[in-house]
Short mmCIF file of C-alpha atoms in Angstrom, two decimals:
data_model
loop_
_atom_site.label_atom_id
_atom_site.label_comp_id
_atom_site.label_asym_id
_atom_site.label_seq_id
_atom_site.Cartn_x
_atom_site.Cartn_y
_atom_site.Cartn_z
CA MET A 1 17.42 71.82 94.16
CA GLU A 2 20.57 71.63 92.02
CA LEU A 3 20.86 68.38 90.04
CA LYS A 4 24.28 66.78 89.71
CA TYR A 5 25.83 64.41 87.16
CA HIS A 6 28.89 62.18 87.14
CA ILE A 7 30.34 60.66 83.94
CA VAL A 8 32.63 57.61 83.93
CA THR A 9 34.57 57.36 80.65
CA TYR A 10 36.43 54.34 79.30
CA GLY A 11 38.54 54.04 76.17
CA CYS A 12 40.00 56.31 73.53
CA GLN A 13 40.14 60.05 72.84
CA MET A 14 36.98 59.66 70.77
CA ASN A 15 35.14 58.52 73.91
CA VAL A 16 36.66 61.34 75.98
CA HIS A 17 35.33 63.88 73.49
CA GLU A 18 31.93 62.17 73.30
CA SER A 19 31.71 62.41 77.10
CA GLU A 20 32.28 66.16 76.69
CA LYS A 21 29.33 66.23 74.28
CA MET A 22 27.14 64.30 76.72
CA ALA A 23 28.20 66.63 79.54
CA GLY A 24 27.02 69.51 77.35
CA ILE A 25 23.60 67.87 76.98
CA LEU A 26 23.34 67.31 80.74
CA ARG A 27 24.29 70.89 81.53
CA LYS A 28 21.63 72.08 79.08
CA LEU A 29 19.14 70.08 81.19
CA GLY A 30 20.28 71.93 84.31
CA TYR A 31 22.74 69.41 85.75
CA VAL A 32 26.12 70.42 87.20
CA GLU A 33 29.14 68.16 87.47
CA THR A 34 30.14 66.35 90.65
CA SER A 35 33.29 64.31 91.18
CA THR A 36 31.55 62.09 93.73
CA LEU A 37 29.29 59.18 92.75
CA ASN A 38 27.28 59.36 95.99
CA ASP A 39 26.33 63.01 95.33
CA ALA A 40 25.11 62.41 91.78
CA ASP A 41 21.50 62.48 90.63
CA LEU A 42 22.55 60.97 87.30
CA ILE A 43 25.49 58.65 86.67
CA LEU A 44 26.49 57.99 83.06
CA PHE A 45 28.90 55.30 81.87
CA ASN A 46 30.48 55.94 78.47
CA THR A 47 31.76 52.44 77.74
CA CYS A 48 34.43 50.83 75.57
CA CYS A 49 34.51 47.28 74.21
CA ILE A 50 37.74 47.28 72.23
CA ARG A 51 39.40 45.05 74.83
CA GLU A 52 38.04 42.66 77.41
CA ASN A 53 39.58 44.59 80.31
CA ALA A 54 37.57 47.71 79.47
CA GLU A 55 34.35 45.69 79.44
CA ASN A 56 35.18 43.98 82.72
CA HIS A 57 35.88 47.32 84.42
CA ALA A 58 32.57 48.71 83.18
CA PHE A 59 30.62 45.65 84.35
CA GLY A 60 32.29 45.80 87.76
CA ASN A 61 31.67 49.52 88.27
CA ILE A 62 28.06 49.37 87.09
CA GLY A 63 27.39 46.40 89.39
CA ALA A 64 28.85 48.30 92.33
CA LEU A 65 26.02 50.86 92.04
CA LYS A 66 23.30 48.38 93.03
CA LYS A 67 23.45 49.42 96.68
CA LEU A 68 23.49 53.16 95.88
CA LYS A 69 20.48 52.77 93.58
CA LYS A 70 18.60 50.99 96.36
CA GLU A 71 19.41 53.83 98.76
CA LYS A 72 18.55 56.49 96.14
CA PRO A 73 15.79 55.09 93.91
CA GLU A 74 15.45 58.46 92.15
CA LEU A 75 19.07 58.18 90.93
CA ILE A 76 19.22 57.80 87.13
CA ILE A 77 21.86 55.36 85.84
CA ALA A 78 22.60 55.60 82.11
CA VAL A 79 24.93 53.42 80.03
CA GLY A 80 26.06 54.34 76.52
CA GLY A 81 29.04 53.98 74.22
CA CYS A 82 30.62 51.13 72.30
CA MET A 83 29.66 48.31 74.68
CA THR A 84 25.93 48.96 74.42
CA GLN A 85 26.26 49.12 70.61
CA GLU A 86 27.94 45.69 70.57
CA LYS A 87 25.58 42.94 69.46
CA GLY A 88 24.02 41.08 72.39
CA LYS A 89 25.54 43.28 75.11
CA THR A 90 22.37 45.27 75.79
CA GLU A 91 20.50 42.06 76.64
CA ILE A 92 23.29 41.00 79.02
CA LEU A 93 23.21 44.43 80.70
CA LYS A 94 19.42 44.22 81.08
CA GLN A 95 19.63 40.82 82.76
CA LYS A 96 22.63 41.50 85.00
CA PHE A 97 21.72 45.03 86.04
CA PRO A 98 17.94 45.57 86.12
CA PHE A 99 18.53 48.90 87.91
CA ILE A 100 19.97 50.57 84.77
CA ASP A 101 17.48 53.25 83.68
CA ILE A 102 18.75 54.31 80.24
CA MET A 103 20.75 52.52 77.53
CA PHE A 104 21.83 54.00 74.21
CA GLY A 105 24.59 53.42 71.65
CA THR A 106 27.29 55.26 69.75
CA LEU A 107 24.96 55.98 66.84
CA ASN A 108 22.31 57.92 68.81
CA LEU A 109 24.36 59.86 71.38
CA GLU A 110 22.65 63.10 70.36
CA GLU A 111 19.31 61.69 71.60
CA LEU A 112 20.44 61.57 75.24
CA GLU A 113 18.32 64.60 76.21
CA ARG A 114 15.15 63.00 74.85
CA LEU A 115 15.92 59.69 76.56
CA ILE A 116 16.41 61.39 79.94
CA LEU A 117 13.15 63.27 79.56
CA LEU A 118 11.35 60.02 78.70
CA LYS A 119 12.71 58.47 81.89
CA LYS A 120 11.65 61.48 83.95
CA GLN A 121 8.15 61.26 82.49
CA GLY A 122 7.77 57.92 84.25
CA LYS A 123 9.02 55.31 81.80
CA LYS A 124 10.51 52.42 83.81
CA ARG A 125 13.47 51.82 81.51
CA VAL A 126 14.50 53.54 78.28
CA VAL A 127 16.52 51.43 75.83
CA GLU A 128 17.20 52.75 72.34
CA ILE A 129 20.08 51.40 70.24
CA ARG A 130 20.15 52.58 66.65
CA GLU A 131 21.11 49.71 64.35
CA LYS A 132 22.42 51.71 61.41
CA GLU A 133 24.39 54.93 61.19
CA GLY A 134 22.53 57.96 59.85
CA GLU A 135 23.50 61.43 58.69
CA ILE A 136 26.06 63.26 60.82
CA ILE A 137 24.30 65.64 63.19
CA GLU A 138 26.46 68.66 63.96
CA PHE A 139 26.77 69.31 67.70
CA ASP A 140 27.85 72.64 69.10
CA GLY A 141 27.27 72.21 72.83
CA ALA A 142 30.21 70.15 74.10
CA TYR A 143 31.35 70.98 77.64
CA ARG A 144 35.10 70.78 77.10
CA THR A 145 37.19 69.60 80.02
CA SER A 146 40.69 69.36 78.53
CA TYR A 147 41.74 73.03 78.16
CA PRO A 148 44.09 74.13 76.61
CA ASN A 149 43.60 71.10 74.35
CA ALA A 150 40.48 70.54 72.25
CA TRP A 151 39.35 67.42 70.39
CA VAL A 152 37.66 67.87 67.01
CA ASN A 153 36.01 64.94 65.22
CA ILE A 154 36.56 65.07 61.48
CA MET A 155 34.87 61.73 60.76
CA TYR A 156 33.12 58.79 62.40
CA GLY A 157 33.19 55.04 61.82
CA CYS A 158 35.63 52.68 60.13
CA ASN A 159 35.69 50.61 56.92
CA ASN A 160 38.88 48.65 57.56
CA PHE A 161 37.60 45.48 59.28
CA CYS A 162 40.91 44.43 60.82
CA SER A 163 40.30 40.83 61.84
CA TYR A 164 40.76 41.53 65.59
CA CYS A 165 38.79 44.77 65.80
CA ILE A 166 35.18 45.40 66.72
CA VAL A 167 35.16 49.14 65.89
CA PRO A 168 33.39 48.87 62.48
CA TYR A 169 30.61 46.89 64.17
CA VAL A 170 30.03 49.41 66.97
CA ARG A 171 30.94 52.68 65.21
CA GLY A 172 29.43 52.02 61.78
CA ARG A 173 30.82 52.87 58.35
CA GLU A 174 33.01 55.88 57.68
CA ARG A 175 31.23 59.21 57.56
CA SER A 176 33.10 62.47 57.02
CA ARG A 177 32.03 65.83 58.41
CA LYS A 178 31.81 68.74 55.98
CA PRO A 179 35.16 70.56 55.84
CA GLU A 180 33.51 73.97 56.34
CA ASN A 181 31.95 72.74 59.62
CA ILE A 182 35.32 71.46 60.87
CA VAL A 183 37.10 74.71 59.98
CA ALA A 184 34.36 76.78 61.65
CA GLU A 185 34.66 74.68 64.84
CA VAL A 186 38.45 75.10 64.96
CA GLU A 187 38.20 78.85 64.31
CA LYS A 188 35.76 79.15 67.23
CA LEU A 189 38.02 77.12 69.53
CA VAL A 190 41.08 79.21 68.66
CA LYS A 191 39.12 82.42 69.35
CA GLU A 192 38.11 80.93 72.72
CA GLY A 193 41.79 80.48 73.60
CA TYR A 194 42.45 76.79 72.93
CA ARG A 195 46.11 76.29 72.03
CA GLU A 196 46.16 72.71 70.78
CA ILE A 197 43.66 71.16 68.36
CA THR A 198 43.62 67.40 67.77
CA LEU A 199 41.74 66.20 64.69
CA LEU A 200 40.11 62.84 65.46
CA GLY A 201 39.04 59.89 63.34
CA GLN A 202 39.40 56.11 63.43
CA ASN A 203 41.46 56.57 60.26
CA VAL A 204 41.96 60.25 59.46
CA ASN A 205 43.65 59.46 56.14
CA SER A 206 40.38 58.09 54.74
CA TYR A 207 38.69 61.45 55.33
CA GLY A 208 36.57 62.29 52.27
CA ASN A 209 36.53 58.77 50.83
CA ASP A 210 32.76 58.65 51.40
CA GLY A 211 32.24 61.47 48.87
CA ASN A 212 30.78 63.85 51.46
CA THR A 213 33.46 66.56 51.35
CA ASN A 214 33.45 68.08 47.83
CA SER A 215 36.78 66.43 46.95
CA VAL A 216 38.53 67.69 50.11
CA ASP A 217 40.81 64.88 51.30
CA PHE A 218 42.70 64.75 54.59
CA ALA A 219 45.79 66.59 53.27
CA LYS A 220 43.60 69.46 52.04
CA LEU A 221 41.62 69.55 55.28
CA LEU A 222 44.82 69.61 57.35
CA ASP A 223 46.08 72.52 55.21
CA MET A 224 42.78 74.39 55.77
CA VAL A 225 42.93 73.89 59.54
CA ALA A 226 46.60 74.84 59.84
CA SER A 227 45.96 77.99 57.74
CA ILE A 228 43.61 79.37 60.41
CA GLN A 229 45.10 82.47 62.02
CA GLY A 230 46.24 82.08 65.62
CA ASP A 231 48.99 80.81 67.89
CA PHE A 232 48.10 77.14 68.31
CA ARG A 233 49.34 73.61 67.58
CA VAL A 234 47.67 70.95 65.46
CA ARG A 235 47.76 67.20 65.99
CA PHE A 236 45.87 64.39 64.27
CA MET A 237 45.08 60.78 65.06
CA THR A 238 44.80 58.06 64.09
CA SER A 239 46.61 57.44 60.79
CA HIS A 240 46.37 54.01 59.16
CA PRO A 241 49.65 52.87 57.53
CA LYS A 242 47.81 51.63 54.43
CA ASP A 243 46.66 55.21 53.72
CA PHE A 244 49.34 57.48 55.22
CA ASN A 245 50.91 59.41 52.35
CA GLU A 246 53.42 62.02 51.26
CA GLU A 247 50.74 64.66 50.55
CA VAL A 248 49.99 64.80 54.28
CA VAL A 249 53.70 65.12 55.09
CA LYS A 250 54.05 67.96 52.56
CA VAL A 251 51.30 69.84 54.39
CA MET A 252 53.13 69.20 57.69
CA ALA A 253 56.23 70.72 56.09
CA LYS A 254 54.23 73.77 54.96
CA HIS A 255 52.88 74.62 58.43
CA ARG A 256 55.14 74.76 61.48
CA LYS A 257 52.11 74.70 63.79
CA ILE A 258 51.48 71.02 62.86
CA CYS A 259 53.30 68.84 65.39
CA ARG A 260 55.97 66.62 63.89
CA LEU A 261 54.68 63.61 65.74
CA VAL A 262 52.65 60.95 63.93
CA HIS A 263 50.69 58.20 65.64
CA LEU A 264 51.01 55.31 63.17
CA PRO A 265 49.81 51.99 64.62
CA VAL A 266 51.94 49.13 63.26
CA GLN A 267 50.29 46.36 65.38
CA SER A 268 52.97 43.78 64.38
CA GLY A 269 56.37 43.62 62.73
CA SER A 270 55.59 40.30 61.04
CA ASN A 271 54.14 40.18 57.52
CA ALA A 272 52.49 36.86 58.29
CA VAL A 273 50.68 38.33 61.30
CA LEU A 274 49.82 41.57 59.48
CA LYS A 275 48.18 39.51 56.72
CA GLU A 276 46.09 37.56 59.25
CA MET A 277 45.18 40.85 60.93
CA ASN A 278 43.91 42.15 57.53
CA ARG A 279 46.03 45.29 57.93
CA ARG A 280 46.66 45.56 54.15
CA TYR A 281 50.26 46.75 54.34
CA THR A 282 53.60 45.02 54.85
CA ARG A 283 56.43 45.61 57.27
CA GLU A 284 58.43 46.96 54.31
CA LYS A 285 55.72 49.50 53.37
CA TYR A 286 55.51 50.68 56.96
CA LEU A 287 59.27 51.24 57.13
CA GLU A 288 59.15 53.09 53.79
CA GLU A 289 56.57 55.48 55.23
CA VAL A 290 58.76 56.08 58.28
CA LYS A 291 61.72 56.76 55.98
CA MET A 292 59.63 59.15 53.86
CA LEU A 293 58.46 61.07 56.94
CA ARG A 294 62.00 61.42 58.26
CA SER A 295 63.30 62.50 54.85
CA TYR A 296 61.20 65.64 55.42
CA PHE A 297 61.80 65.87 59.17
CA PRO A 298 64.86 64.03 60.50
CA ASP A 299 63.62 64.91 64.00
CA ALA A 300 60.09 63.53 63.43
CA GLU A 301 58.83 61.16 66.10
CA LEU A 302 56.38 58.30 65.86
CA THR A 303 54.13 56.63 68.39
CA THR A 304 52.37 53.37 67.72
CA ASP A 305 50.05 50.58 68.88
CA ILE A 306 51.30 46.99 69.07
CA ILE A 307 49.39 43.77 69.76
CA VAL A 308 51.25 40.67 70.95
CA GLY A 309 49.92 37.14 71.16
CA PHE A 310 47.70 37.36 68.07
CA PRO A 311 46.44 33.92 66.96
CA GLY A 312 49.22 32.03 65.22
CA GLU A 313 51.99 34.46 66.25
CA THR A 314 55.23 32.49 66.53
CA GLU A 315 58.26 33.45 68.56
CA GLU A 316 59.92 34.46 65.29
CA ASP A 317 56.95 36.71 64.46
CA TYR A 318 57.23 38.33 67.87
CA LEU A 319 60.99 38.90 67.46
CA GLN A 320 60.31 40.62 64.13
CA THR A 321 58.13 43.06 66.05
CA GLU A 322 60.98 43.73 68.48
CA GLU A 323 63.34 44.34 65.53
CA LEU A 324 60.92 46.81 63.96
CA VAL A 325 60.52 48.68 67.27
CA LYS A 326 64.31 49.07 67.47
CA GLU A 327 64.60 50.12 63.82
CA VAL A 328 61.89 52.81 64.00
CA GLY A 329 62.81 54.01 67.49
CA PHE A 330 59.30 54.94 68.60
CA ALA A 331 58.88 57.84 71.02
CA SER A 332 56.38 55.63 72.85
CA ALA A 333 54.14 52.66 72.14
CA PHE A 334 50.77 51.51 73.44
CA THR A 335 51.22 47.78 73.88
CA PHE A 336 48.41 45.25 74.27
CA ILE A 337 47.85 41.54 74.66
CA TYR A 338 45.49 40.26 71.96
CA SER A 339 41.96 40.08 73.34
CA PRO A 340 39.32 38.04 71.41
CA ARG A 341 36.21 40.05 70.55
CA THR A 342 33.04 38.11 69.77
CA GLY A 343 31.92 38.76 66.21
CA THR A 344 35.39 39.37 64.81
CA LYS A 345 37.19 36.95 62.49
CA ALA A 346 40.22 36.57 64.77
CA ALA A 347 38.08 35.29 67.64
CA THR A 348 37.40 32.08 65.70
CA MET A 349 40.93 31.59 64.33
CA PRO A 350 42.88 28.45 65.23
CA ASN A 351 46.18 28.60 67.14
CA GLN A 352 45.04 30.98 69.86
CA ILE A 353 48.10 31.84 71.97
CA SER A 354 48.24 30.74 75.60
CA GLU A 355 48.03 33.38 78.30
CA ASP A 356 51.48 32.62 79.73
CA ILE A 357 53.16 33.13 76.33
CA GLN A 358 51.19 36.35 75.79
CA LYS A 359 52.24 37.69 79.19
CA ASN A 360 55.87 36.77 78.58
CA ARG A 361 55.90 38.62 75.25
CA ILE A 362 54.16 41.73 76.55
CA MET A 363 56.61 42.00 79.45
CA ARG A 364 59.57 41.75 77.08
CA LEU A 365 58.08 44.29 74.71
CA VAL A 366 57.24 46.79 77.46
CA LYS A 367 60.81 46.48 78.78
CA LEU A 368 62.18 47.23 75.31
CA VAL A 369 59.84 50.18 74.69
CA ASN A 370 60.60 51.67 78.11
CA SER A 371 64.36 51.41 77.52
CA LEU A 372 64.01 53.27 74.21
CA THR A 373 61.84 55.94 75.84
CA ARG A 374 64.44 56.47 78.58
CA GLN A 375 67.20 56.81 75.98
CA LYS A 376 65.18 59.45 74.15
CA SER A 377 64.56 61.32 77.41
CA GLU A 378 68.27 61.46 78.14
CA LYS A 379 68.89 63.17 74.78
CA TYR A 380 66.79 66.09 76.02
CA LEU A 381 69.27 66.96 78.77
CA ASN A 382 70.59 70.55 78.53
CA LYS A 383 68.38 71.21 75.49
CA THR A 384 65.74 73.92 75.23
CA ILE A 385 62.23 72.86 74.27
CA GLU A 386 58.81 74.47 74.04
CA ILE A 387 55.90 72.92 75.89
CA LEU A 388 52.24 73.82 76.14
CA CYS A 389 51.43 74.07 79.85
CA GLU A 390 48.37 71.93 80.54
CA ASP A 391 48.01 71.59 84.29
CA TYR A 392 49.43 71.99 87.78
CA ASP A 393 50.54 68.97 89.81
CA GLU A 394 49.55 69.70 93.42
CA LYS A 395 51.68 66.88 94.86
CA LYS A 396 54.85 67.91 93.04
CA GLY A 397 54.14 71.62 93.24
CA LEU A 398 55.02 71.89 89.56
CA TYR A 399 53.36 72.94 86.32
CA LEU A 400 53.38 70.43 83.48
CA GLY A 401 52.86 70.21 79.75
CA ARG A 402 53.98 68.42 76.61
CA ASP A 403 56.29 69.37 73.78
CA GLU A 404 55.19 68.77 70.19
CA TYR A 405 56.52 65.20 70.39
CA GLY A 406 54.29 64.41 73.36
CA ARG A 407 57.05 64.35 75.98
CA MET A 408 55.93 65.64 79.39
CA GLY A 409 57.90 68.43 81.02
CA TYR A 410 57.62 69.69 84.64
CA PHE A 411 58.72 73.10 85.92
CA LYS A 412 58.24 75.72 88.63
CA PHE A 413 56.69 79.10 87.96
CA GLU A 414 55.53 81.92 90.20
CA LYS A 415 52.18 82.44 88.45
CA ASP A 416 49.55 80.43 86.61
CA VAL A 417 50.75 79.65 83.08
CA ILE A 418 48.19 76.97 82.10
CA GLY A 419 47.36 77.52 78.44
CA LYS A 420 50.69 79.25 77.72
CA PHE A 421 53.61 78.06 75.59
CA VAL A 422 56.65 77.83 77.86
CA THR A 423 60.30 77.50 76.81
CA LEU A 424 62.12 75.08 79.12
CA LYS A 425 65.80 74.37 79.61
CA ILE A 426 65.88 70.67 80.51
CA THR A 427 67.94 69.91 83.60
CA LYS A 428 66.78 66.38 84.46
CA ALA A 429 65.32 63.37 82.63
CA ASN A 430 63.42 60.76 84.60
CA GLY A 431 62.08 57.92 82.46
CA ILE A 432 59.31 59.39 80.32
CA SER A 433 59.27 62.74 82.17
CA LEU A 434 61.48 65.80 81.83
CA TYR A 435 62.23 68.54 84.37
CA GLY A 436 63.42 72.01 83.49
CA GLU A 437 63.66 75.71 84.17
CA ALA A 438 61.24 78.10 82.48
CA GLU A 439 62.99 80.68 80.31
CA ASN A 440 60.17 82.29 78.33
CA VAL A 441 56.35 82.35 78.27
CA ARG A 442 53.94 83.34 75.50
#
């Protein structure tokens, strides 16, 4: 009988790619994917704990499986990812959900096959959370689900210890992959037909700082990747403003296949808040980096992350964030209400902001960001852009894809062009989305 798996993924691109790796392990064990929970023989939750909402969703969805597990006692329920790595969370999961069969963390993902086999051999519950990060184990069996895009980890972990962030505690210290392994992976992906490669790290600009790369820093690695022969685009995320530098921008200028979009999380426009966040840069330094980037590429776009309602944030601090958003003119921004994470410094800070003030500020910020996004969309009208076609929208009856700046474009075409670069003449702008007529395909 064919065994089926279903993976539920929460969180960032790193988690999405790690789910692809876990899917590869499951397929090696003979499982095939199902989109339906009720049909699955194994359900795996790849969790996130960066914000409280992500944890709450995971708890709710795991709890909802109690009835299904009772009906199908042979069903294997596995929980991994950042939440299980968080101190104390495994014990809570054990107590609340005794029907979970397997628990593992971010630091021993590659052991999933062994853990499943242990469970199948009759062990009642398998719980293994590695406390300390070890050597990077290269993994070649990911089952990629995001064609024509491919995620490529260049490093793991984080050394920054921003006062609000739990990532260093659940992802470990920074560890860089060998540059030759990264280049070999990208070469393979390009040969397989992937047209967009995104280099992933919690802070890509610290690549090589651990001394594991034979003096290859991020700028050199980016140059190596972009020098690979083939018709493809390169993106990278995430860059930390304290480390983003001109050498990286010079490499972007050298290779046209590197997208001129930089994700550069500012988090706040207030120096006082940035200091309390332990971000180790100022508003002025951030704006200097934006100016430097645009001195090379006047058309460069930036996306960002912003937190409102951080402990001690005054109305004046918040307004400084609004001013910075207007000054930079972000293509888009991921906006969040500050969420206390147990174990971080910010969780114990005085002057925690009330929920009503937080909600008021986030609504104002979202309104501002959306207005800027709409203005940028309108500037696309009657222009010709190139997008990478990524999918087909059944409801709209249109193909869709993004340009190098991340803007989504929709269009009609008589044949399947997923994985192709398509030149579009933009005829309509609707908020964050563009609509156009296809003029050329390659």
